[in-house]
Short mmCIF file of C-alpha atoms in Angstrom, two decimals:
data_model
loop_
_atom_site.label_atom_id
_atom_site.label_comp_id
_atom_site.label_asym_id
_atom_site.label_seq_id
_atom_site.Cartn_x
_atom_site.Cartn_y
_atom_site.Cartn_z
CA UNK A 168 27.16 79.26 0.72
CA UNK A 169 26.14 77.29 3.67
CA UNK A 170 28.40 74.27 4.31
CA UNK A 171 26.39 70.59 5.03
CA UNK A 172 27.97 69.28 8.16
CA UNK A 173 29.53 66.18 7.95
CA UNK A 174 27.48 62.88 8.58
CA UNK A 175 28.84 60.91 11.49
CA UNK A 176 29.34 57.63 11.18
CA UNK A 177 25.41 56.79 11.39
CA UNK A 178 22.39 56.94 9.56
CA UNK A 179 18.88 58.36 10.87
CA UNK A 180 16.05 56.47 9.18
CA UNK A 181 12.70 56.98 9.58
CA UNK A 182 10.63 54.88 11.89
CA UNK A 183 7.26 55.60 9.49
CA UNK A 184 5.89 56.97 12.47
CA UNK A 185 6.90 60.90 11.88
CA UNK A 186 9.79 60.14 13.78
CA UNK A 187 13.35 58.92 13.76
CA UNK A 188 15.87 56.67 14.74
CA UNK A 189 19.64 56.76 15.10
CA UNK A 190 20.73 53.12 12.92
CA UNK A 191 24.92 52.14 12.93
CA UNK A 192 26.63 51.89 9.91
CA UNK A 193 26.12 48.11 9.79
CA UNK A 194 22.15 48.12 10.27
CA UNK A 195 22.36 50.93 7.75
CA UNK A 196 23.75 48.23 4.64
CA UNK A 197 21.74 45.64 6.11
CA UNK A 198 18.10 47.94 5.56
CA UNK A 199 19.58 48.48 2.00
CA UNK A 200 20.39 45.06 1.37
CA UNK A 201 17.94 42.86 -1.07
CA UNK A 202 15.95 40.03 0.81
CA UNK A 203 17.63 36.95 1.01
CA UNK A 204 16.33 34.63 -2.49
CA UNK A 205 16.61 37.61 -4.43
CA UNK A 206 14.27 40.46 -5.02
CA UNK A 207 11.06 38.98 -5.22
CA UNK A 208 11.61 37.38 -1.62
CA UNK A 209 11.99 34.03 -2.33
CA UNK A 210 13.01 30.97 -0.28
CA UNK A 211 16.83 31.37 0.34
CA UNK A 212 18.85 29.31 -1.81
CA UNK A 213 20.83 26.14 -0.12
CA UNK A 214 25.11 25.35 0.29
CA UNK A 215 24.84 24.25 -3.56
CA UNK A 216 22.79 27.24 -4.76
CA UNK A 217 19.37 25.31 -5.30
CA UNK A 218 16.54 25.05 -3.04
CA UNK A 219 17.18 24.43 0.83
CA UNK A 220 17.18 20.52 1.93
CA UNK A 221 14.00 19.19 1.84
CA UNK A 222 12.00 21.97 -0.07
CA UNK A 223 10.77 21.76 -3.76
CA UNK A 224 13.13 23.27 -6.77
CA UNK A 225 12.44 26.42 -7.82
CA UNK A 226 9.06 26.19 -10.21
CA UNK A 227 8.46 23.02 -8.99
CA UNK A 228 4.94 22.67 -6.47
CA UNK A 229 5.21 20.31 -3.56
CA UNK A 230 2.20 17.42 -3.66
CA UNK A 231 1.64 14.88 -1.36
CA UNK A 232 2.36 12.12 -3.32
CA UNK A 233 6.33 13.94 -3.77
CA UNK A 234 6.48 14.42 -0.19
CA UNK A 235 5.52 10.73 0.53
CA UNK A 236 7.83 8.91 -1.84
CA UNK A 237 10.40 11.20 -0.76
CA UNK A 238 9.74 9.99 3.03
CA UNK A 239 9.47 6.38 1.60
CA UNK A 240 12.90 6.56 0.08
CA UNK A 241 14.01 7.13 3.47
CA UNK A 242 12.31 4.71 5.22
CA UNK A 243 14.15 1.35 6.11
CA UNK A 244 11.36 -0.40 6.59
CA UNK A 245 9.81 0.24 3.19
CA UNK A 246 12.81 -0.27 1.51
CA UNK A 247 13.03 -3.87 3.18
CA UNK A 248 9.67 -4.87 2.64
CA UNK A 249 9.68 -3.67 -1.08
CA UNK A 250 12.77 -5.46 -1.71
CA UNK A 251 11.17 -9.00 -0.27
CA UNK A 252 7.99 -8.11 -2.13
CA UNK A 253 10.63 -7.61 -5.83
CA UNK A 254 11.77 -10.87 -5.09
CA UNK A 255 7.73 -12.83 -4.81
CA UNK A 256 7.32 -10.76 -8.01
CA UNK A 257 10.04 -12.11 -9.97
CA UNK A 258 9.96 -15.77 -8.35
CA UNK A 259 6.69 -15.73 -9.55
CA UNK A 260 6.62 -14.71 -13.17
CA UNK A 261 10.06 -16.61 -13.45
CA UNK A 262 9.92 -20.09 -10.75
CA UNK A 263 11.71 -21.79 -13.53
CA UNK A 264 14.80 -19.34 -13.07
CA UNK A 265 15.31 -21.09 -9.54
CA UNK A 266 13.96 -24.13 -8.95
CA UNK A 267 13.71 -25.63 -12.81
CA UNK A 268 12.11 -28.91 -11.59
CA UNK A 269 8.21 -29.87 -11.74
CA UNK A 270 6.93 -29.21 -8.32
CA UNK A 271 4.27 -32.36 -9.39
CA UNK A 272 7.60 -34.81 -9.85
CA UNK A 273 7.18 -36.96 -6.52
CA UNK A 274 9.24 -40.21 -5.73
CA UNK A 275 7.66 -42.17 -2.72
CA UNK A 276 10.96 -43.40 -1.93
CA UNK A 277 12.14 -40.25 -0.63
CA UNK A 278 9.29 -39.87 1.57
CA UNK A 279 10.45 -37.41 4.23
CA UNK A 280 13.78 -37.58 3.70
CA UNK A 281 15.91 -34.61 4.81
CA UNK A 282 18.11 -32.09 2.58
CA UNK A 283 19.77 -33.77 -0.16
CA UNK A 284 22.08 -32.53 -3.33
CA UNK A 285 18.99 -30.76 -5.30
CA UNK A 286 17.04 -30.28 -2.92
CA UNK A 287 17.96 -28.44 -0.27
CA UNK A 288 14.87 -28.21 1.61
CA UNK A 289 14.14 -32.13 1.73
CA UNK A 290 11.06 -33.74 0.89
CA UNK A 291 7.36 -33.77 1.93
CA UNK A 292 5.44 -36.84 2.80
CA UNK A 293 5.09 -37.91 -1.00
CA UNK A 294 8.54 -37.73 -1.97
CA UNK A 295 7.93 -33.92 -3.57
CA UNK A 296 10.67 -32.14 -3.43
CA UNK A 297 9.32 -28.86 -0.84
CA UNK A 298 12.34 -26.50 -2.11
CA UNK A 299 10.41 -26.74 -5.63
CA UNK A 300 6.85 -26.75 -4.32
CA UNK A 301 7.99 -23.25 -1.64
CA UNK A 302 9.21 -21.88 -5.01
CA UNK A 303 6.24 -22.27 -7.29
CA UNK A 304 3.65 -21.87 -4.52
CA UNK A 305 4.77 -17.89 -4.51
CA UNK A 306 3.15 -17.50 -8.14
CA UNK A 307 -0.19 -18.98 -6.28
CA UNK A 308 -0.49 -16.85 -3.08
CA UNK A 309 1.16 -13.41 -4.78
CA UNK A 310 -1.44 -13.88 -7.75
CA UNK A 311 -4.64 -14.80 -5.83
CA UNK A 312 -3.47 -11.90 -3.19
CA UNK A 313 -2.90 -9.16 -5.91
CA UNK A 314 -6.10 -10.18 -7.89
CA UNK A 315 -8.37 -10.07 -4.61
CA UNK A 316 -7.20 -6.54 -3.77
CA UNK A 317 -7.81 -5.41 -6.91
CA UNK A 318 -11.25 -6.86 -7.29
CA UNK A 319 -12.16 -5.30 -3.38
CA UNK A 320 -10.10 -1.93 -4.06
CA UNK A 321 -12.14 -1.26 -7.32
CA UNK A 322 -15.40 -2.35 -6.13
CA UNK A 323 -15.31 -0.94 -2.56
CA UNK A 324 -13.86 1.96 -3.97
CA UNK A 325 -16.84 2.65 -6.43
CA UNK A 326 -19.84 2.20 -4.01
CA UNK A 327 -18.22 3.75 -1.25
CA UNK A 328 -17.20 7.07 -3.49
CA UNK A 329 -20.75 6.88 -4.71
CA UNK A 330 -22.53 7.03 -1.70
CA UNK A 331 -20.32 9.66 0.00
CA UNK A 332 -20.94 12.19 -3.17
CA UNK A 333 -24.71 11.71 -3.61
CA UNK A 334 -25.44 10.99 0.10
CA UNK A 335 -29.21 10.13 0.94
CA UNK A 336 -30.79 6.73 0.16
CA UNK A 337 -27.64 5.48 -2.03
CA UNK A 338 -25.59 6.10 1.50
CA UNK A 339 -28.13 4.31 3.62
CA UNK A 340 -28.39 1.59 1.40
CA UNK A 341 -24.80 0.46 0.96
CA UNK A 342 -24.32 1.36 5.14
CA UNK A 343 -27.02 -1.49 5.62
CA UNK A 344 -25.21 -3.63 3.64
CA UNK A 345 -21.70 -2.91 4.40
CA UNK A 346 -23.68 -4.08 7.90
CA UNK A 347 -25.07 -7.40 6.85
CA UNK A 348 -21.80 -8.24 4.92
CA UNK A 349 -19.49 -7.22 7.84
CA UNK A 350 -21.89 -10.07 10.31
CA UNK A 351 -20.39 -12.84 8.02
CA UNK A 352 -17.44 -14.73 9.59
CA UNK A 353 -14.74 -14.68 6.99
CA UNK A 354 -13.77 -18.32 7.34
CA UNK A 355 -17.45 -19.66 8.38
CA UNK A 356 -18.44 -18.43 5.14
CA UNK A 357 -15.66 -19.47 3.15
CA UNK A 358 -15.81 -23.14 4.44
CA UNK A 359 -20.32 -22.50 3.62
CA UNK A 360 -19.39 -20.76 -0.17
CA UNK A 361 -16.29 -22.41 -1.05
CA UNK A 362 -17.40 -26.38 -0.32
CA UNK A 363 -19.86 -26.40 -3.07
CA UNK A 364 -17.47 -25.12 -5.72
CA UNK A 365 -15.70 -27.98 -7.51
CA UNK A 366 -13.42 -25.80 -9.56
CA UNK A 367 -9.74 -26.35 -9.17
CA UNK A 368 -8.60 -22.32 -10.37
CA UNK A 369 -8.27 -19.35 -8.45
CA UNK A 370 -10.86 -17.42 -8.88
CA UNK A 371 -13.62 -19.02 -6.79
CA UNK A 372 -11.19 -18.12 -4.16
CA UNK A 373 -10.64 -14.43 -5.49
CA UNK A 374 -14.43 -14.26 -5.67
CA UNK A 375 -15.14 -14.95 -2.71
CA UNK A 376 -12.72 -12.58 -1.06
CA UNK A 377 -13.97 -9.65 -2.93
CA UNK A 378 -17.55 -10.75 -2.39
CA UNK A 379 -16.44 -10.10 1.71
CA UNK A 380 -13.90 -7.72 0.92
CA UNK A 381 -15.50 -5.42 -0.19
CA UNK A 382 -17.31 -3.12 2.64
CA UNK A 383 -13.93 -2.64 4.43
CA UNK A 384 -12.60 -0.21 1.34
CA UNK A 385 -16.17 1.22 0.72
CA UNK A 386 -16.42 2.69 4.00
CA UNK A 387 -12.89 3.69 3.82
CA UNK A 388 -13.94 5.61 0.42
CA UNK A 389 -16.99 6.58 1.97
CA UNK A 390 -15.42 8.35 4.42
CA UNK A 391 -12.76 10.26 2.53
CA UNK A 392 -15.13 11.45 -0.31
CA UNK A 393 -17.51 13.12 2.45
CA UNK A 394 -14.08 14.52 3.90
CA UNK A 395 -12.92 15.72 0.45
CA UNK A 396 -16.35 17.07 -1.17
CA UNK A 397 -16.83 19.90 1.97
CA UNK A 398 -13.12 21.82 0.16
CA UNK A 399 -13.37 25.10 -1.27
CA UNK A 400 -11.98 24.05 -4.90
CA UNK A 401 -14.85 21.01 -5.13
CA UNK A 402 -17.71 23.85 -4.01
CA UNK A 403 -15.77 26.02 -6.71
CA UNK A 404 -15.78 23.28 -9.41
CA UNK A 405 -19.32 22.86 -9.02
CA UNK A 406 -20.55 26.36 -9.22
CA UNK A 407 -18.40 26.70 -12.15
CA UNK A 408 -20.68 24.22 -13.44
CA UNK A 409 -18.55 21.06 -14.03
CA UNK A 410 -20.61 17.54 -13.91
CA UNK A 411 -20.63 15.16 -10.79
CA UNK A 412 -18.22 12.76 -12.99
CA UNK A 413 -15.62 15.20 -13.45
CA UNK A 414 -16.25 16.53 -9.91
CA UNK A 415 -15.41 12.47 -9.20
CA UNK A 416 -13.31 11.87 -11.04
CA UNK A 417 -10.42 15.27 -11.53
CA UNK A 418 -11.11 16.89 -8.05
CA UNK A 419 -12.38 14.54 -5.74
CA UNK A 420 -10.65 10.94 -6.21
CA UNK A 421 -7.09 12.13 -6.72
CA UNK A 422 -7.31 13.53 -2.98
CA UNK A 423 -9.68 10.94 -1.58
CA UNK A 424 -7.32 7.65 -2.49
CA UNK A 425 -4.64 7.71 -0.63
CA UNK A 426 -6.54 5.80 2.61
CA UNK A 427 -7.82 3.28 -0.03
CA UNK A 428 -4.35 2.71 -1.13
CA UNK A 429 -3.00 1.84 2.71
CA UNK A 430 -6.09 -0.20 3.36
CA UNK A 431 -5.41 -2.10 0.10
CA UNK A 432 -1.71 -2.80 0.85
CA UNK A 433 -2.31 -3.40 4.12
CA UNK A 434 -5.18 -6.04 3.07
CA UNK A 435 -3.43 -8.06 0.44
CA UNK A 436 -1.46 -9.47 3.18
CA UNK A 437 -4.25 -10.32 4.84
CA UNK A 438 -5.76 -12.04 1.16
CA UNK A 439 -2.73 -14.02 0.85
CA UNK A 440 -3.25 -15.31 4.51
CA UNK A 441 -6.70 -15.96 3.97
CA UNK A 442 -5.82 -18.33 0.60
CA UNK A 443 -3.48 -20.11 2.60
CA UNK A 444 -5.67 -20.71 5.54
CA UNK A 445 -8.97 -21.36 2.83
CA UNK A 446 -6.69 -24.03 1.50
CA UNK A 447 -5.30 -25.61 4.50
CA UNK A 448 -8.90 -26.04 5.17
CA UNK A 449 -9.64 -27.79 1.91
CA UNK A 450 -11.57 -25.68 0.65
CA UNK A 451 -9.71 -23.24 -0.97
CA UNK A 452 -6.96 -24.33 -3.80
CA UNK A 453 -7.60 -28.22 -4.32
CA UNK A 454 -4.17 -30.09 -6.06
CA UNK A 455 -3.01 -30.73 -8.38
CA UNK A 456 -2.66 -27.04 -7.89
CA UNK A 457 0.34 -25.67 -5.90
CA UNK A 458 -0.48 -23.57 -3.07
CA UNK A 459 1.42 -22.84 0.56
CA UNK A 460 -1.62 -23.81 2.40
CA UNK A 461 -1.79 -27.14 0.58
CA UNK A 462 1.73 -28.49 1.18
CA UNK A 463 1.04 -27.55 5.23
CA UNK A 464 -1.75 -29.22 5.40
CA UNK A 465 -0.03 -32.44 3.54
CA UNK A 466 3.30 -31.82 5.84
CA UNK A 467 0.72 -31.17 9.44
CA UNK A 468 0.70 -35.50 10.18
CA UNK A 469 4.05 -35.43 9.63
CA UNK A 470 5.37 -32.86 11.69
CA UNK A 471 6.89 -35.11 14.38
CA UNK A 472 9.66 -37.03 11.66
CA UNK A 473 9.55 -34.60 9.07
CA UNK A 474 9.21 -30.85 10.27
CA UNK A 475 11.04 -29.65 7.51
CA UNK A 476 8.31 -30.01 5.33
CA UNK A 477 5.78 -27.80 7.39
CA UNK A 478 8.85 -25.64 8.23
CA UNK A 479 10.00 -24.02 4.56
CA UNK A 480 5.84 -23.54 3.58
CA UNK A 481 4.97 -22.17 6.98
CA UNK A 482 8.16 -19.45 6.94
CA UNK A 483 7.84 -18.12 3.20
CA UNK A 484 4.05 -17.68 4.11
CA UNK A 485 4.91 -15.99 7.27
CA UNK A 486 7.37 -13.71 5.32
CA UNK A 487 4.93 -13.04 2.74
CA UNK A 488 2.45 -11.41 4.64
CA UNK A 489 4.58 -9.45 6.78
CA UNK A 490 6.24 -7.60 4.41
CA UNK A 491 2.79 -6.81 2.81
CA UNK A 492 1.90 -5.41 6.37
CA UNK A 493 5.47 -3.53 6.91
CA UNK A 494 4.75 -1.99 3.48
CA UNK A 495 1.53 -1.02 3.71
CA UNK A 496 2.41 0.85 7.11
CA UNK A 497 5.31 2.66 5.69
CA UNK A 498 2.88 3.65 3.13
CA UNK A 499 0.66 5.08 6.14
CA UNK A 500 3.07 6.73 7.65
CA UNK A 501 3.87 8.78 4.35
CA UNK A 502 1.06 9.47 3.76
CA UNK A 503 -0.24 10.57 6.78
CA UNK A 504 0.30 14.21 7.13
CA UNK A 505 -0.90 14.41 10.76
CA UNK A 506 2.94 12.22 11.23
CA UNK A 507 5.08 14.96 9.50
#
């Protein structure tokens, strides 16, 4: 019987060419040894045993908006600025919680005065106590900010989606308006719109910024939807025969919102700003109501002997709308995938 030599201590595989290669011991194992993530090839399991840092759990698909509130998480910035922006909120569902006085409660006797036991921020040129008025004026400029952008993102949002699906005279239209409404000066036509309205609410002032508001988003929208609509799985959607609606509203605006949602944060900065400003003017918010913009224009002729009264106003404004604008560019950035 003829004897099989023994192996040495390698391993000839073939090299699927019709020839062969000499392999050591080691290389041998390694061609025998499953793919790392188990047989199937998978993504190779982390230092705990789950999914590697920064990728998806097993079963679990990745999406943009994961990836960008994972980023945001991250982010100092964000966290700062949505921290600030928690604290309008609450100070302005709840001023009573901090400053329980009337902001209306005025004693001309204290007329400028400086800080004093209960109220720590003095008082304005009517006696008013500013550390109330700062207080209560949040619920003003974070409500007439947070209406506005809805009013522009839902409006702008509509037309401009519209006209980027259907295209043709619908696009050309809205384009020439978007034009004409764009050629307005924001405050020019405020100080024109606003002077003739005698109401003492809000929402001439909302109004009017989503009346101007408005064509920013749209063409935002506009340009997104024609961006979106030119993907494989909206050309497949439609040949499968679904209607322009659902096209709209399940394939199209779930990918096509995330600019509209920076531009909106971004904006309501801006809104709250633009109250202030509209009602420095005196055109805006008219008292008895209590706005920022109306206690610095009542503390501007007395800025020389009582600057504290401009000062407290002027700063929670100024804080205001920059942590709208630090928010809505974290936002950006996360959602940006050009940035990853």
């Amino acid at each position: 019987m003829h004897e099989q030599p023994h192996e040495p201590e390698g391993a000839i595989a073939g090299t699927g060419m019709g020839g062969a290669m000499d392999l050591g011991a080691s290389e041998a194992a390694t061609l025998e040894r499953p793919p790392p993530g188990g047989p199937d090839g998978g993504t190779p399991d982390g230092p705990d045993g789950g999914a590697p840092d920064g990728a998806a759990p097993a079963g679990r698909s990745r999406s943009l908006w994961s990836d960008a509130w994972r980023d945001l998480r991250r982010n100092p910035v964000f966290l700062l600025s949505a921290l600030v922006i928690c604290f309008l909120v609450l100070i302005s569902l709840w001023p009573s919680a901090i400053a329980p006085g009337s902001p209306l409660a005025c004693d001309l006797a204290k007329a400028q005065d400086g800080p004093a036991p209960g109220a720590p921020f003095g008082y304005d040129g009517q006696g008013c106590d500013v550390y109330t008025r700062t207080v209560h004026g949040a619920r003003t400029s974070v409500t007439v900010g947070l209406c506005a952008t809805l009013g522009v993102a839902l409006l702008g949002s509509v037309l401009g989606a519209l006209a980027g699906y259907f295209g043709g005279v619908w696009d050309a239209v809205l384009s020439r308006a978007t034009d004409i409404f764009f050629a307005i000066p924001v405050v020019l036509g405020g100080l024109v719109l606003l002077s003739v309205v005698s109401s003492d609410t809000i929402w001439p002032v909302v109004g009017f910024m989503v009346l101007l508001g408005w064509p920013q988003i749209s063409r935002i929208a506009r340009g997104s939807v024609i961006t979106v609509k030119q993907n494989d799985y909206v050309q497949a959607a439609r040949a499968l025969g679904a209607s322009d609606t659902r096209i709209l509203l399940r394939h199209i605006a779930p990918n096509a919102v995330a600019p509209v949602i920076v531009v909106a944060t971004i904006a309501l900065g801006t809104y709250i700003a633009l109250e202030a400003t509209l009602s420095y003017l005196g055109v805006g918010l008219k008292p008895p109501s209590v706005s920022w913009g109306i206690d610095i224009s009542a503390a501007s002729p007395y800025i020389r002997n009582a600057p504290h009264a401009l000062l407290w106003p002027s700063g929670a404004l100024a804080v205001t709308v920059l942590a709208f604008i630090m928010l809505g560019d974290a936002v950006r950035d996360a959602l940006d995938p050009k940035l990853r």
